[in-house]
CSV table of C-alpha atoms and ligand atoms in Angstrom, one decimal:
chain,number,residue,atom,x,y,z
Z,1,MET,CA,-19.0,-8.4,19.8
Z,2,ALA,CA,-19.6,-8.3,16.4
Z,3,ASN,CA,-16.9,-5.9,14.5
Z,4,VAL,CA,-13.5,-5.8,15.0
Z,5,VAL,CA,-10.7,-3.4,14.1
Z,6,VAL,CA,-7.3,-4.6,13.7
Z,7,VAL,CA,-4.4,-1.9,13.9
Z,8,GLY,CA,-0.6,-1.8,14.0
Z,9,THR,CA,0.6,-0.3,17.1
Z,10,GLN,CA,4.1,0.4,16.1
Z,11,TRP,CA,5.6,1.5,12.7
Z,12,GLY,CA,3.9,-1.1,10.7
Z,13,ASP,CA,5.1,-4.6,9.8
Z,14,GLU,CA,3.8,-5.8,12.9
Z,15,GLY,CA,2.4,-9.4,11.4
Z,16,LYS,CA,-1.2,-8.0,10.7
Z,17,GLY,CA,-1.7,-10.0,7.7
Z,18,LYS,CA,-1.6,-13.3,9.8
Z,19,ILE,CA,-4.1,-12.2,12.4
Z,20,VAL,CA,-6.3,-10.6,9.9
Z,21,ASP,CA,-6.5,-13.7,7.9
Z,22,TRP,CA,-7.2,-15.8,11.0
Z,23,LEU,CA,-9.8,-13.5,12.2
Z,24,SER,CA,-11.3,-13.0,8.5
Z,25,GLU,CA,-12.1,-16.8,8.6
Z,26,ARG,CA,-14.9,-15.8,11.1
Z,27,ALA,CA,-16.0,-12.7,9.8
Z,28,ASP,CA,-18.5,-12.0,6.9
Z,29,VAL,CA,-17.1,-8.7,5.6
Z,30,VAL,CA,-13.4,-7.5,5.5
Z,31,ALA,CA,-12.7,-3.7,5.0
Z,32,ARG,CA,-9.7,-1.7,4.3
Z,33,PHE,CA,-10.3,1.8,5.7
Z,34,GLN,CA,-7.1,3.6,5.0
Z,35,GLY,CA,-3.5,3.8,3.3
Z,36,GLY,CA,-3.3,2.2,-0.3
Z,37,HIS,CA,-0.6,-0.1,-2.0
Z,38,ASN,CA,2.0,1.1,0.2
Z,39,ALA,CA,0.8,-1.8,2.5
Z,40,GLY,CA,2.1,-5.3,2.3
Z,41,HIS,CA,0.4,-8.0,3.8
Z,42,THR,CA,1.9,-11.5,3.6
Z,43,LEU,CA,-0.8,-14.5,4.3
Z,44,VAL,CA,0.5,-18.1,4.3
Z,45,VAL,CA,-2.4,-20.5,3.7
Z,46,GLY,CA,-1.2,-24.0,3.5
Z,47,ASP,CA,1.5,-24.1,0.9
Z,48,GLU,CA,0.6,-21.0,-0.9
Z,49,VAL,CA,1.9,-17.5,0.0
Z,50,TYR,CA,-0.2,-14.5,-1.0
Z,51,LYS,CA,1.3,-11.1,-0.9
Z,52,LEU,CA,-1.5,-8.5,-0.9
Z,53,HIS,CA,-0.8,-4.8,-1.1
Z,54,ALA,CA,-4.3,-2.9,-2.0
Z,55,LEU,CA,-6.8,-5.8,-1.7
Z,56,PRO,CA,-8.5,-6.8,1.9
Z,57,SER,CA,-6.9,-10.0,3.2
Z,58,GLY,CA,-10.4,-11.5,3.1
Z,59,VAL,CA,-10.2,-12.1,-0.7
Z,60,VAL,CA,-8.2,-15.5,-0.1
Z,61,ARG,CA,-11.0,-16.7,2.0
Z,62,GLY,CA,-14.0,-17.7,-0.1
Z,63,GLY,CA,-17.4,-16.7,0.6
Z,64,LYS,CA,-16.6,-13.2,2.3
Z,65,LEU,CA,-17.2,-9.9,1.2
Z,66,SER,CA,-14.2,-7.7,0.7
Z,67,VAL,CA,-14.4,-3.9,0.7
Z,68,ILE,CA,-12.3,-1.0,0.1
Z,69,GLY,CA,-13.4,1.9,1.9
Z,70,ASN,CA,-13.4,5.4,1.1
Z,71,GLY,CA,-10.4,6.3,3.4
Z,72,VAL,CA,-8.3,4.3,1.1
Z,73,VAL,CA,-6.3,6.0,-2.1
Z,74,LEU,CA,-6.4,3.4,-4.9
Z,75,ASP,CA,-4.1,3.0,-7.9
Z,76,PRO,CA,-6.4,1.3,-10.5
Z,77,TRP,CA,-3.8,-0.2,-12.6
Z,78,HIS,CA,-2.1,-1.6,-9.7
Z,79,LEU,CA,-5.4,-3.1,-8.5
Z,80,ILE,CA,-6.3,-4.7,-11.4
Z,81,GLY,CA,-2.9,-6.3,-11.8
Z,82,GLU,CA,-3.0,-7.4,-8.1
Z,83,ILE,CA,-6.5,-8.9,-8.9
Z,84,GLU,CA,-5.2,-10.8,-11.9
Z,85,GLY,CA,-2.1,-12.1,-9.9
Z,86,ILE,CA,-4.4,-13.6,-7.2
Z,87,ARG,CA,-6.6,-14.9,-9.7
Z,88,GLY,CA,-3.7,-16.7,-11.2
Z,89,GLN,CA,-3.2,-18.4,-7.6
Z,90,GLY,CA,-6.7,-19.8,-7.9
Z,91,ILE,CA,-8.6,-17.1,-6.2
Z,92,GLU,CA,-12.0,-16.0,-7.4
Z,93,ILE,CA,-12.6,-12.3,-7.4
Z,94,THR,CA,-16.0,-11.0,-8.5
Z,95,PRO,CA,-18.2,-7.9,-7.8
Z,96,GLU,CA,-20.0,-10.1,-5.5
Z,97,THR,CA,-16.8,-10.6,-3.3
Z,98,LEU,CA,-15.0,-7.3,-3.8
Z,99,MET,CA,-16.7,-3.7,-3.6
Z,100,ILE,CA,-14.8,-0.4,-3.8
Z,101,ALA,CA,-16.4,2.7,-2.5
Z,102,GLU,CA,-17.4,5.1,-5.2
Z,103,ASN,CA,-15.8,8.0,-3.3
Z,104,VAL,CA,-12.3,6.3,-3.2
Z,105,PRO,CA,-9.8,8.9,-4.6
Z,106,LEU,CA,-7.3,7.7,-7.2
Z,107,ILE,CA,-3.5,7.3,-7.3
Z,108,LEU,CA,-2.7,8.6,-10.7
Z,109,PRO,CA,0.6,8.1,-12.4
Z,110,PHE,CA,1.8,11.6,-11.5
Z,111,HIS,CA,1.3,11.3,-8.0
Z,112,GLY,CA,4.0,8.6,-7.9
Z,113,GLU,CA,6.3,10.7,-10.0
Z,114,LEU,CA,5.9,13.6,-7.6
Z,115,ASP,CA,6.5,11.4,-4.7
Z,116,ARG,CA,9.8,9.9,-6.1
Z,117,ALA,CA,10.9,13.3,-7.3
Z,118,ARG,CA,10.5,15.0,-3.9
Z,119,GLU,CA,12.3,11.9,-2.3
Z,120,SER,CA,15.2,12.0,-4.8
Z,121,GLN,CA,15.6,15.9,-5.4
Z,122,ASN,CA,15.6,17.4,-2.0
Z,123,SER,CA,17.2,15.3,0.9
Z,124,VAL,CA,15.9,17.9,3.4
Z,125,ALA,CA,12.3,16.8,2.3
Z,126,LYS,CA,13.0,13.0,2.5
Z,127,ILE,CA,10.6,10.7,4.3
Z,128,GLY,CA,11.7,7.6,3.0
Z,129,THR,CA,8.3,6.8,1.4
Z,130,THR,CA,7.2,3.7,-0.5
Z,131,GLY,CA,7.4,5.9,-3.7
Z,132,ARG,CA,3.9,5.0,-4.7
Z,133,GLY,CA,2.2,8.3,-4.6
Z,134,ILE,CA,0.2,7.7,-1.5
Z,135,GLY,CA,1.0,11.3,-0.2
Z,136,PRO,CA,0.3,13.4,-3.4
Z,137,ALA,CA,-2.8,11.4,-3.7
Z,138,TYR,CA,-4.1,12.2,-0.3
Z,139,GLU,CA,-3.1,15.9,-0.6
Z,140,ASP,CA,-5.4,16.0,-3.8
Z,141,LYS,CA,-8.1,14.4,-1.8
Z,142,VAL,CA,-7.9,17.3,0.8
Z,143,GLY,CA,-7.2,19.9,-1.7
Z,144,ARG,CA,-10.5,18.9,-3.4
Z,145,ARG,CA,-8.8,18.1,-6.8
Z,146,ALA,CA,-8.9,14.2,-6.6
Z,147,ILE,CA,-10.4,12.2,-9.5
Z,148,ARG,CA,-12.6,9.6,-7.4
Z,149,VAL,CA,-14.0,6.2,-8.6
Z,150,ALA,CA,-17.4,7.6,-9.2
Z,151,ASP,CA,-15.8,10.3,-11.7
Z,152,LEU,CA,-14.7,7.4,-14.0
Z,153,ALA,CA,-18.3,6.6,-15.0
Z,154,ASP,CA,-18.9,10.0,-16.8
Z,155,ASP,CA,-16.4,11.4,-19.5
Z,156,ALA,CA,-17.5,15.0,-19.2
Z,157,THR,CA,-16.8,14.8,-15.4
Z,158,LEU,CA,-13.7,12.9,-15.7
Z,159,GLU,CA,-12.3,15.7,-18.3
Z,160,LEU,CA,-13.2,18.2,-15.8
Z,161,ARG,CA,-11.7,16.5,-12.9
Z,162,VAL,CA,-8.5,15.9,-15.0
Z,163,ASP,CA,-8.3,19.5,-15.8
Z,164,ARG,CA,-8.7,20.7,-12.4
Z,165,ALA,CA,-5.8,18.4,-11.1
Z,166,LEU,CA,-3.5,19.3,-13.9
Z,167,VAL,CA,-3.6,23.3,-13.2
Z,168,HIS,CA,-2.2,22.3,-9.8
Z,169,HIS,CA,0.3,19.5,-10.8
Z,170,ASN,CA,1.7,21.2,-13.9
Z,171,ALA,CA,2.6,24.2,-12.0
Z,172,LEU,CA,4.1,21.9,-9.3
Z,173,ARG,CA,5.9,19.6,-11.9
Z,174,ALA,CA,7.5,22.7,-13.8
Z,175,GLY,CA,9.0,24.1,-10.3
Z,176,LEU,CA,10.6,20.4,-10.0
Z,177,GLY,CA,11.7,20.4,-13.5
Z,178,LEU,CA,9.3,17.7,-14.7
Z,179,GLU,CA,7.6,17.6,-17.9
Z,180,ALA,CA,3.8,18.8,-18.1
Z,181,VAL,CA,1.3,15.8,-17.8
Z,182,ASP,CA,0.2,14.5,-21.2
Z,183,ARG,CA,-3.7,15.2,-20.7
Z,184,ALA,CA,-4.9,13.1,-23.7
Z,185,ASP,CA,-2.8,10.1,-22.7
Z,186,LEU,CA,-3.8,10.3,-19.0
Z,187,LEU,CA,-7.5,10.5,-20.3
Z,188,ALA,CA,-7.2,7.6,-22.6
Z,189,ARG,CA,-5.4,5.5,-19.9
Z,190,LEU,CA,-8.3,6.4,-17.4
Z,191,ARG,CA,-11.1,5.4,-20.1
Z,192,GLU,CA,-9.4,2.3,-20.8
Z,193,ILE,CA,-9.0,1.3,-17.0
Z,194,ALA,CA,-12.6,2.7,-16.2
Z,195,PRO,CA,-14.9,-0.2,-16.9
Z,196,ALA,CA,-12.6,-2.7,-14.9
Z,197,ILE,CA,-12.7,-0.6,-11.7
Z,198,LEU,CA,-16.5,0.5,-12.2
Z,199,GLU,CA,-17.5,-3.2,-12.0
Z,200,TYR,CA,-16.7,-3.4,-8.5
Z,201,ALA,CA,-17.8,0.3,-7.5
Z,202,ALA,CA,-20.5,0.6,-4.8
Z,203,PRO,CA,-21.8,2.7,-2.0
Z,204,VAL,CA,-19.8,0.9,0.6
Z,205,TRP,CA,-21.3,2.8,3.5
Z,206,LYS,CA,-24.7,1.5,2.6
Z,207,VAL,CA,-23.5,-1.7,2.1
Z,208,LEU,CA,-21.7,-2.0,5.5
Z,209,THR,CA,-24.9,-0.3,7.2
Z,210,GLU,CA,-27.0,-3.0,5.9
Z,211,ALA,CA,-24.4,-5.8,6.8
Z,212,ARG,CA,-24.3,-4.6,10.3
Z,213,ARG,CA,-28.3,-4.6,10.6
Z,214,ALA,CA,-28.3,-8.0,9.2
Z,215,GLY,CA,-25.9,-9.0,12.1
Z,216,LYS,CA,-23.0,-9.6,9.8
Z,217,ARG,CA,-19.6,-9.5,11.5
Z,218,ILE,CA,-17.2,-7.0,9.9
Z,219,LEU,CA,-13.6,-6.9,10.2
Z,220,PHE,CA,-11.8,-3.6,9.7
Z,221,GLU,CA,-8.2,-4.2,8.5
Z,222,GLY,CA,-5.7,-1.5,9.2
Z,223,ALA,CA,-2.7,-0.9,7.4
Z,224,GLN,CA,0.8,0.6,8.5
Z,225,GLY,CA,1.1,1.3,12.1
Z,226,ALA,CA,0.1,4.0,14.7
Z,227,LEU,CA,3.3,5.6,14.7
Z,228,LEU,CA,2.7,6.3,11.0
Z,229,ASP,CA,-0.5,8.1,11.7
Z,230,ILE,CA,-0.7,11.5,10.1
Z,231,ASP,CA,-1.9,13.2,13.4
Z,232,PHE,CA,-0.2,10.9,16.1
Z,233,GLY,CA,2.7,9.5,14.5
Z,234,THR,CA,6.4,10.7,14.2
Z,235,TYR,CA,5.4,13.6,12.2
Z,236,PRO,CA,6.7,14.5,9.5
Z,237,TYR,CA,8.1,10.8,9.1
Z,238,VAL,CA,4.6,9.3,8.8
Z,239,THR,CA,2.2,8.2,6.1
Z,240,SER,CA,-0.5,10.7,5.0
Z,241,SER,CA,-3.5,8.8,6.4
Z,242,ASN,CA,-5.0,8.2,9.9
Z,243,VAL,CA,-3.9,4.9,10.9
Z,244,ILE,CA,-5.5,4.6,14.4
Z,245,ALA,CA,-8.5,2.8,15.0
Z,246,GLY,CA,-11.0,5.8,14.8
Z,247,GLN,CA,-10.4,6.0,11.1
Z,248,ALA,CA,-12.2,2.5,10.7
Z,249,ALA,CA,-15.5,4.6,11.0
Z,250,THR,CA,-14.5,7.7,8.9
Z,251,GLY,CA,-12.7,5.4,6.2
Z,252,THR,CA,-15.7,3.3,5.6
Z,253,GLY,CA,-18.8,5.4,6.5
Z,254,ILE,CA,-20.0,3.4,9.6
Z,255,GLY,CA,-20.8,5.1,12.9
Z,256,PRO,CA,-18.0,4.7,15.8
Z,257,GLY,CA,-20.7,2.8,17.8
Z,258,ALA,CA,-20.2,0.0,15.2
Z,259,ILE,CA,-16.9,-0.9,16.5
Z,260,ASP,CA,-17.0,-3.6,19.4
Z,261,PHE,CA,-13.4,-4.5,19.7
Z,262,VAL,CA,-9.9,-2.9,18.8
Z,263,LEU,CA,-7.2,-5.5,18.5
Z,264,GLY,CA,-3.6,-4.0,18.5
Z,265,ILE,CA,-1.0,-5.8,16.6
Z,266,VAL,CA,2.3,-5.6,18.8
Z,267,LYS,CA,5.7,-7.1,17.6
Z,268,ALA,CA,7.7,-8.5,20.5
Z,269,TYR,CA,10.5,-5.9,19.5
Z,270,THR,CA,10.3,-3.0,17.1
Z,271,THR,CA,11.0,-2.3,13.7
Z,272,ARG,CA,10.9,0.9,11.3
Z,273,VAL,CA,11.5,1.4,7.3
Z,274,GLY,CA,12.3,4.9,6.3
Z,275,GLU,CA,13.6,8.0,8.0
Z,276,GLY,CA,12.6,9.3,11.4
Z,277,PRO,CA,13.2,9.0,15.1
Z,278,PHE,CA,13.4,5.5,16.6
Z,279,PRO,CA,14.6,5.8,20.1
Z,280,SER,CA,15.2,2.1,21.0
Z,281,GLU,CA,17.0,1.4,17.7
Z,282,LEU,CA,20.0,-0.9,17.8
Z,283,LEU,CA,22.8,-0.3,15.7
Z,284,ASP,CA,24.8,-3.2,16.9
Z,285,GLU,CA,24.8,-7.2,16.6
Z,286,ASP,CA,21.7,-7.2,18.4
Z,287,GLY,CA,19.8,-5.2,15.9
Z,288,GLN,CA,21.4,-7.3,13.2
Z,289,ARG,CA,20.3,-10.5,14.7
Z,290,LEU,CA,16.9,-9.3,15.1
Z,291,GLY,CA,16.6,-8.3,11.4
Z,292,GLU,CA,18.1,-11.5,10.2
Z,293,ARG,CA,15.9,-13.8,12.6
Z,294,GLY,CA,12.8,-11.8,11.9
Z,295,HIS,CA,13.4,-11.5,8.0
Z,296,GLU,CA,13.1,-7.8,8.2
Z,297,PHE,CA,12.9,-6.6,4.9
Z,298,GLY,CA,9.8,-4.8,3.3
Z,299,THR,CA,6.9,-6.6,1.5
Z,300,THR,CA,6.4,-3.8,-0.5
Z,301,THR,CA,10.1,-2.0,-1.4
Z,302,GLY,CA,12.3,-5.0,-0.1
Z,303,ARG,CA,14.0,-2.2,1.9
Z,304,LYS,CA,15.8,-3.6,5.3
Z,305,ARG,CA,13.9,-2.7,8.2
Z,306,ARG,CA,15.5,-0.8,11.3
Z,307,CYS,CA,15.4,-3.0,14.3
Z,308,GLY,CA,15.4,-2.4,18.1
Z,309,TRP,CA,14.1,-3.4,21.5
Z,310,PHE,CA,10.5,-3.4,22.6
Z,311,ASP,CA,9.5,0.2,23.4
Z,312,ALA,CA,6.7,-0.2,26.0
Z,313,CYS,CA,6.4,3.5,26.2
Z,314,LEU,CA,5.5,3.9,22.5
Z,315,VAL,CA,3.1,1.1,22.5
Z,316,ARG,CA,1.3,2.2,25.6
Z,317,GLN,CA,0.8,5.8,23.8
Z,318,THR,CA,-0.5,4.0,20.6
Z,319,CYS,CA,-2.9,1.6,22.5
Z,320,ALA,CA,-4.4,4.7,24.3
Z,321,THR,CA,-4.8,6.6,20.9
Z,322,SER,CA,-6.4,3.9,19.2
Z,323,GLY,CA,-8.6,2.5,22.4
Z,324,VAL,CA,-6.9,-0.8,21.9
Z,325,ASN,CA,-9.1,-3.7,24.0
Z,326,GLY,CA,-6.5,-6.3,23.5
Z,327,ILE,CA,-3.1,-7.0,21.9
Z,328,SER,CA,-2.0,-9.7,19.6
Z,329,LEU,CA,1.6,-10.3,20.4
Z,330,THR,CA,3.7,-11.4,17.4
Z,331,LYS,CA,7.2,-12.8,16.3
Z,332,LEU,CA,8.2,-13.8,19.9
Z,333,ASP,CA,10.3,-16.5,18.7
Z,334,VAL,CA,12.7,-14.0,17.1
Z,335,LEU,CA,13.8,-13.3,20.8
Z,336,ASP,CA,14.6,-17.1,21.3
Z,337,GLY,CA,18.0,-17.5,22.6
Z,338,PHE,CA,19.0,-13.9,23.5
Z,339,GLU,CA,20.5,-14.0,26.9
Z,340,ARG,CA,19.3,-10.6,28.2
Z,341,LEU,CA,16.5,-8.6,26.8
Z,342,LYS,CA,15.6,-4.8,27.1
Z,343,ILE,CA,12.4,-3.2,27.2
Z,344,CYS,CA,12.3,0.7,26.8
Z,345,THR,CA,10.0,2.1,29.5
Z,346,GLY,CA,10.4,5.8,29.0
Z,347,TYR,CA,12.8,8.5,27.9
Z,348,GLU,CA,15.3,10.9,29.2
Z,349,LEU,CA,15.5,14.4,27.4
Z,350,ASP,CA,17.2,17.3,28.7
Z,351,GLY,CA,17.7,15.8,32.4
Z,352,GLU,CA,13.9,15.2,32.5
Z,353,ARG,CA,12.2,11.9,32.3
Z,354,TYR,CA,9.2,11.2,30.0
Z,355,ASP,CA,6.6,8.5,30.2
Z,356,TYR,CA,5.4,9.3,26.7
Z,357,LEU,CA,7.2,10.6,23.3
Z,358,PRO,CA,7.2,14.4,23.1
Z,359,THR,CA,5.4,15.8,20.0
Z,360,ALA,CA,8.3,17.9,18.3
Z,361,ALA,CA,10.3,16.1,15.9
Z,362,ASP,CA,13.7,17.5,17.3
Z,363,ARG,CA,12.7,16.4,20.7
Z,364,GLN,CA,11.8,13.0,19.5
Z,365,ALA,CA,15.1,12.7,17.8
Z,366,ARG,CA,17.0,13.7,21.0
Z,367,CYS,CA,15.0,11.3,23.3
Z,368,THR,CA,17.2,8.6,25.0
Z,369,PRO,CA,15.6,5.4,25.9
Z,370,VAL,CA,15.4,4.2,29.6
Z,371,TYR,CA,15.5,0.4,29.7
Z,372,GLU,CA,14.8,-2.3,32.0
Z,373,GLU,CA,16.5,-5.6,31.6
Z,374,MET,CA,15.2,-9.1,31.8
Z,375,GLU,CA,16.7,-12.7,31.5
Z,376,GLY,CA,16.1,-14.2,28.1
Z,377,TRP,CA,15.0,-17.8,27.4
Z,378,SER,CA,17.0,-20.4,25.4
Z,379,GLU,CA,14.3,-22.8,24.4
Z,380,SER,CA,12.2,-22.4,21.0
Z,381,THR,CA,8.9,-20.9,21.2
Z,382,VAL,CA,8.3,-21.5,17.7
Z,383,GLY,CA,4.6,-23.1,17.3
Z,384,ALA,CA,3.6,-22.9,20.7
Z,385,ARG,CA,-0.1,-23.2,20.9
Z,386,SER,CA,-0.8,-22.9,24.7
Z,387,TRP,CA,0.8,-21.2,27.7
Z,388,ALA,CA,2.3,-24.6,28.7
Z,389,ASP,CA,4.3,-24.7,25.6
Z,390,LEU,CA,6.1,-21.5,26.4
Z,391,PRO,CA,9.2,-21.2,28.7
Z,392,ALA,CA,8.7,-19.4,32.0
Z,393,GLN,CA,10.9,-16.4,31.0
Z,394,ALA,CA,9.0,-16.0,27.9
Z,395,ILE,CA,5.7,-15.9,29.7
Z,396,LYS,CA,7.4,-13.3,32.2
Z,397,TYR,CA,8.4,-11.2,29.3
Z,398,ILE,CA,4.6,-11.2,28.0
Z,399,ARG,CA,3.1,-10.5,31.3
Z,400,ARG,CA,5.9,-7.5,31.8
Z,401,ILE,CA,4.6,-6.1,28.3
Z,402,GLU,CA,0.9,-6.3,29.4
Z,403,GLU,CA,1.7,-4.4,32.6
Z,404,LEU,CA,3.8,-1.7,31.0
Z,405,ILE,CA,1.4,-0.9,28.2
Z,406,GLY,CA,-1.8,-1.4,30.2
Z,407,CYS,CA,-3.4,-3.5,27.9
Z,408,PRO,CA,-4.1,-7.4,28.2
Z,409,VAL,CA,-2.9,-9.9,25.7
Z,410,ALA,CA,-5.6,-11.5,23.4
Z,411,MET,CA,-3.5,-13.6,21.3
Z,412,VAL,CA,0.2,-14.6,20.9
Z,413,SER,CA,1.2,-15.6,17.5
Z,414,THR,CA,4.1,-18.1,17.5
Z,415,SER,CA,4.8,-18.7,13.8
Z,416,PRO,CA,3.5,-17.5,10.4
Z,417,GLU,CA,1.2,-20.7,10.3
Z,418,ARG,CA,-2.0,-19.6,11.4
Z,419,GLU,CA,-2.7,-22.7,13.8
Z,420,ASP,CA,0.3,-21.5,15.6
Z,421,THR,CA,-1.6,-19.0,18.1
Z,422,ILE,CA,-2.2,-19.0,21.6
Z,423,LEU,CA,-5.8,-17.5,22.0
Z,424,VAL,CA,-6.6,-15.8,25.3
Z,425,THR,CA,-9.7,-13.7,24.2
Z,426,ASP,CA,-11.5,-14.2,20.9
Z,427,PRO,CA,-12.2,-10.6,19.7
Z,428,PHE,CA,-15.3,-11.9,18.0
Z,429,ALA,CA,-16.8,-13.5,20.9
Z,430,ASP,CA,-20.2,-12.2,22.3
G,501,IMP,P1,4.5,6.3,2.2
G,501,IMP,O1,3.0,5.8,2.9
G,501,IMP,O2,4.7,5.8,0.9
G,501,IMP,O3,4.0,7.8,2.1
G,501,IMP,O4,5.6,6.5,3.1
G,501,IMP,C1,5.6,7.1,4.3
G,501,IMP,C2,6.2,6.1,5.4
G,501,IMP,O5,5.5,5.2,5.9
G,501,IMP,C3,7.7,5.7,5.1
G,501,IMP,O6,8.4,5.6,6.2
G,501,IMP,C4,7.4,4.3,4.7
G,501,IMP,O7,8.4,3.3,4.9
G,501,IMP,C5,6.0,4.0,5.8
G,501,IMP,N1,5.3,2.9,5.5
G,501,IMP,C6,4.2,3.0,4.6
G,501,IMP,N2,3.5,1.9,4.4
G,501,IMP,C7,4.1,1.1,5.5
G,501,IMP,C8,3.8,-0.3,5.7
G,501,IMP,O8,3.0,-1.0,5.0
G,501,IMP,N3,4.7,-1.0,6.6
G,501,IMP,C9,5.8,-0.2,7.1
G,501,IMP,N4,6.1,1.0,6.7
G,501,IMP,C10,5.2,1.8,5.6
């Protein structure tokens, strides 16, 4: 199997960074296909910690091509800042190692302002976004008024695109009590950043097609998690992109047949940042303990994450919508020392039992979890590298998860260190 897609199966923050880094060592190309710098991927390599937001995780490994696909929305100023930061940590980034699709829509300063204005002005509309302009930038893409990377190359086109966007945005801003956008200033800023971005611009669909023909291994790196998917997530409390595995094809310009293995990243419990339903959320001491032991604070916003028991019903659903072939279970050690563990297996709503999360937001909010209980384990699972290193109860917990979600475990990650991994199935294996 040559090409692997890695997706989060919960509400993001499943620990994708480590797994992607682990897999990227064996990949030739690492491609981002959705989201933007709302993502936060932490990579620990030796003593060095890298915090990436917009850059694909492959950049920290020498000799790989990292690609930002058309499904991503890109803040050019943020990206250049991130590149400089990573260079400061001794990583080389050149147009040979990083390519940005020419059809990537840009996140502009007014997108961030709009995002934050909506979040603060009207509590009814609050989503709990990262405030980075992701939603407004995708709105402009679909509204056919986005400024895309390729537009930076021609000044007349750029002016035309800016005017087209401002007709819409200035009207919107007036309604929100925001000043009109300073056109001259925006154009000056775009002209200034253009050469730094255009250096990396490339027809990514073509580069990936050629890489595939040459037998190169491509790793598609998802951001966020399937429950934040614009179609299949807990709408409207979602991000504005498709997060599920099918987006790897649309968001880079490679056919769906190119995807050989979908690896779903599954945290051994559940977390969520921002607003929205969360049936297995714990507001008690157990929730507090999961948050503290799991260091559950957002990489991008520093916000405290909401914590709860593992929800097998939701992960069964997201494994189905992403066509997950195998899962990577992460942060099992956070459960060490819990006397009893609960797993959500379904919901009750208006006297009826559900084996999936109903679609309507009000119904999702009213679902009460149905739990089964298991005995926990007192031993440490930190750093386990084989099944023999795990307590029997921990293995039982993993096996029960496999059964309930209907998907086998391909890997178990037992610490942030890349070597602390139990490998069952190599997603890249032929
Ligand atoms: P946005 O993507 O900034 O529009 O935020 C929409 C929702 O997605 C909010 O609930 C965010 O907390 C959530 N979100 C966005 N990116 C991430 C992520 O990388 N991890 C976890 N949650 C995220």
